[in-house]
Amino acid sequence: NDEWPAIKTLSLPRWAKENANA
């Protein structure tokens, strides 16, 4: 699935930002 890596790449920065905020 080509969409999976794209979602993972977009979710990584977002997750990292939420982790840094929390």
mmCIF file of C-alpha atoms in Angstrom:
data_model
loop_
_atom_site.group_PDB
_atom_site.id
_atom_site.type_symbol
_atom_site.label_atom_id
_atom_site.label_comp_id
_atom_site.label_asym_id
_atom_site.label_seq_id
_atom_site.Cartn_x
_atom_site.Cartn_y
_atom_site.Cartn_z
ATOM 1 C CA ASN A 1 0.000 0.000 0.000
ATOM 2 C CA ASP A 2 1.518 3.315 -1.047
ATOM 3 C CA GLU A 3 -0.749 5.205 1.330
ATOM 4 C CA TRP A 4 0.562 3.420 4.432
ATOM 5 C CA PRO A 5 4.152 4.818 4.314
ATOM 6 C CA ALA A 6 2.795 8.286 3.601
ATOM 7 C CA ILE A 7 0.469 8.123 6.604
ATOM 8 C CA LYS A 8 3.309 6.794 8.757
ATOM 9 C CA THR A 9 5.601 9.635 7.664
ATOM 10 C CA LEU A 10 2.923 12.204 8.427
ATOM 11 C CA SER A 11 2.017 10.609 11.737
ATOM 12 C CA LEU A 12 5.617 10.453 12.957
ATOM 13 C CA PRO A 13 6.232 14.238 13.178
ATOM 14 C CA ARG A 14 2.761 14.762 14.632
ATOM 15 C CA TRP A 15 3.305 12.040 17.233
ATOM 16 C CA ALA A 16 6.722 13.466 18.111
ATOM 17 C CA LYS A 17 5.230 16.945 18.522
ATOM 18 C CA GLU A 18 2.445 15.619 20.759
ATOM 19 C CA ASN A 19 5.020 13.656 22.759
ATOM 20 C CA ALA A 20 7.174 16.760 23.238
ATOM 21 C CA ASN A 21 4.094 18.733 24.270
ATOM 22 C CA ALA A 22 3.017 16.090 26.776
#
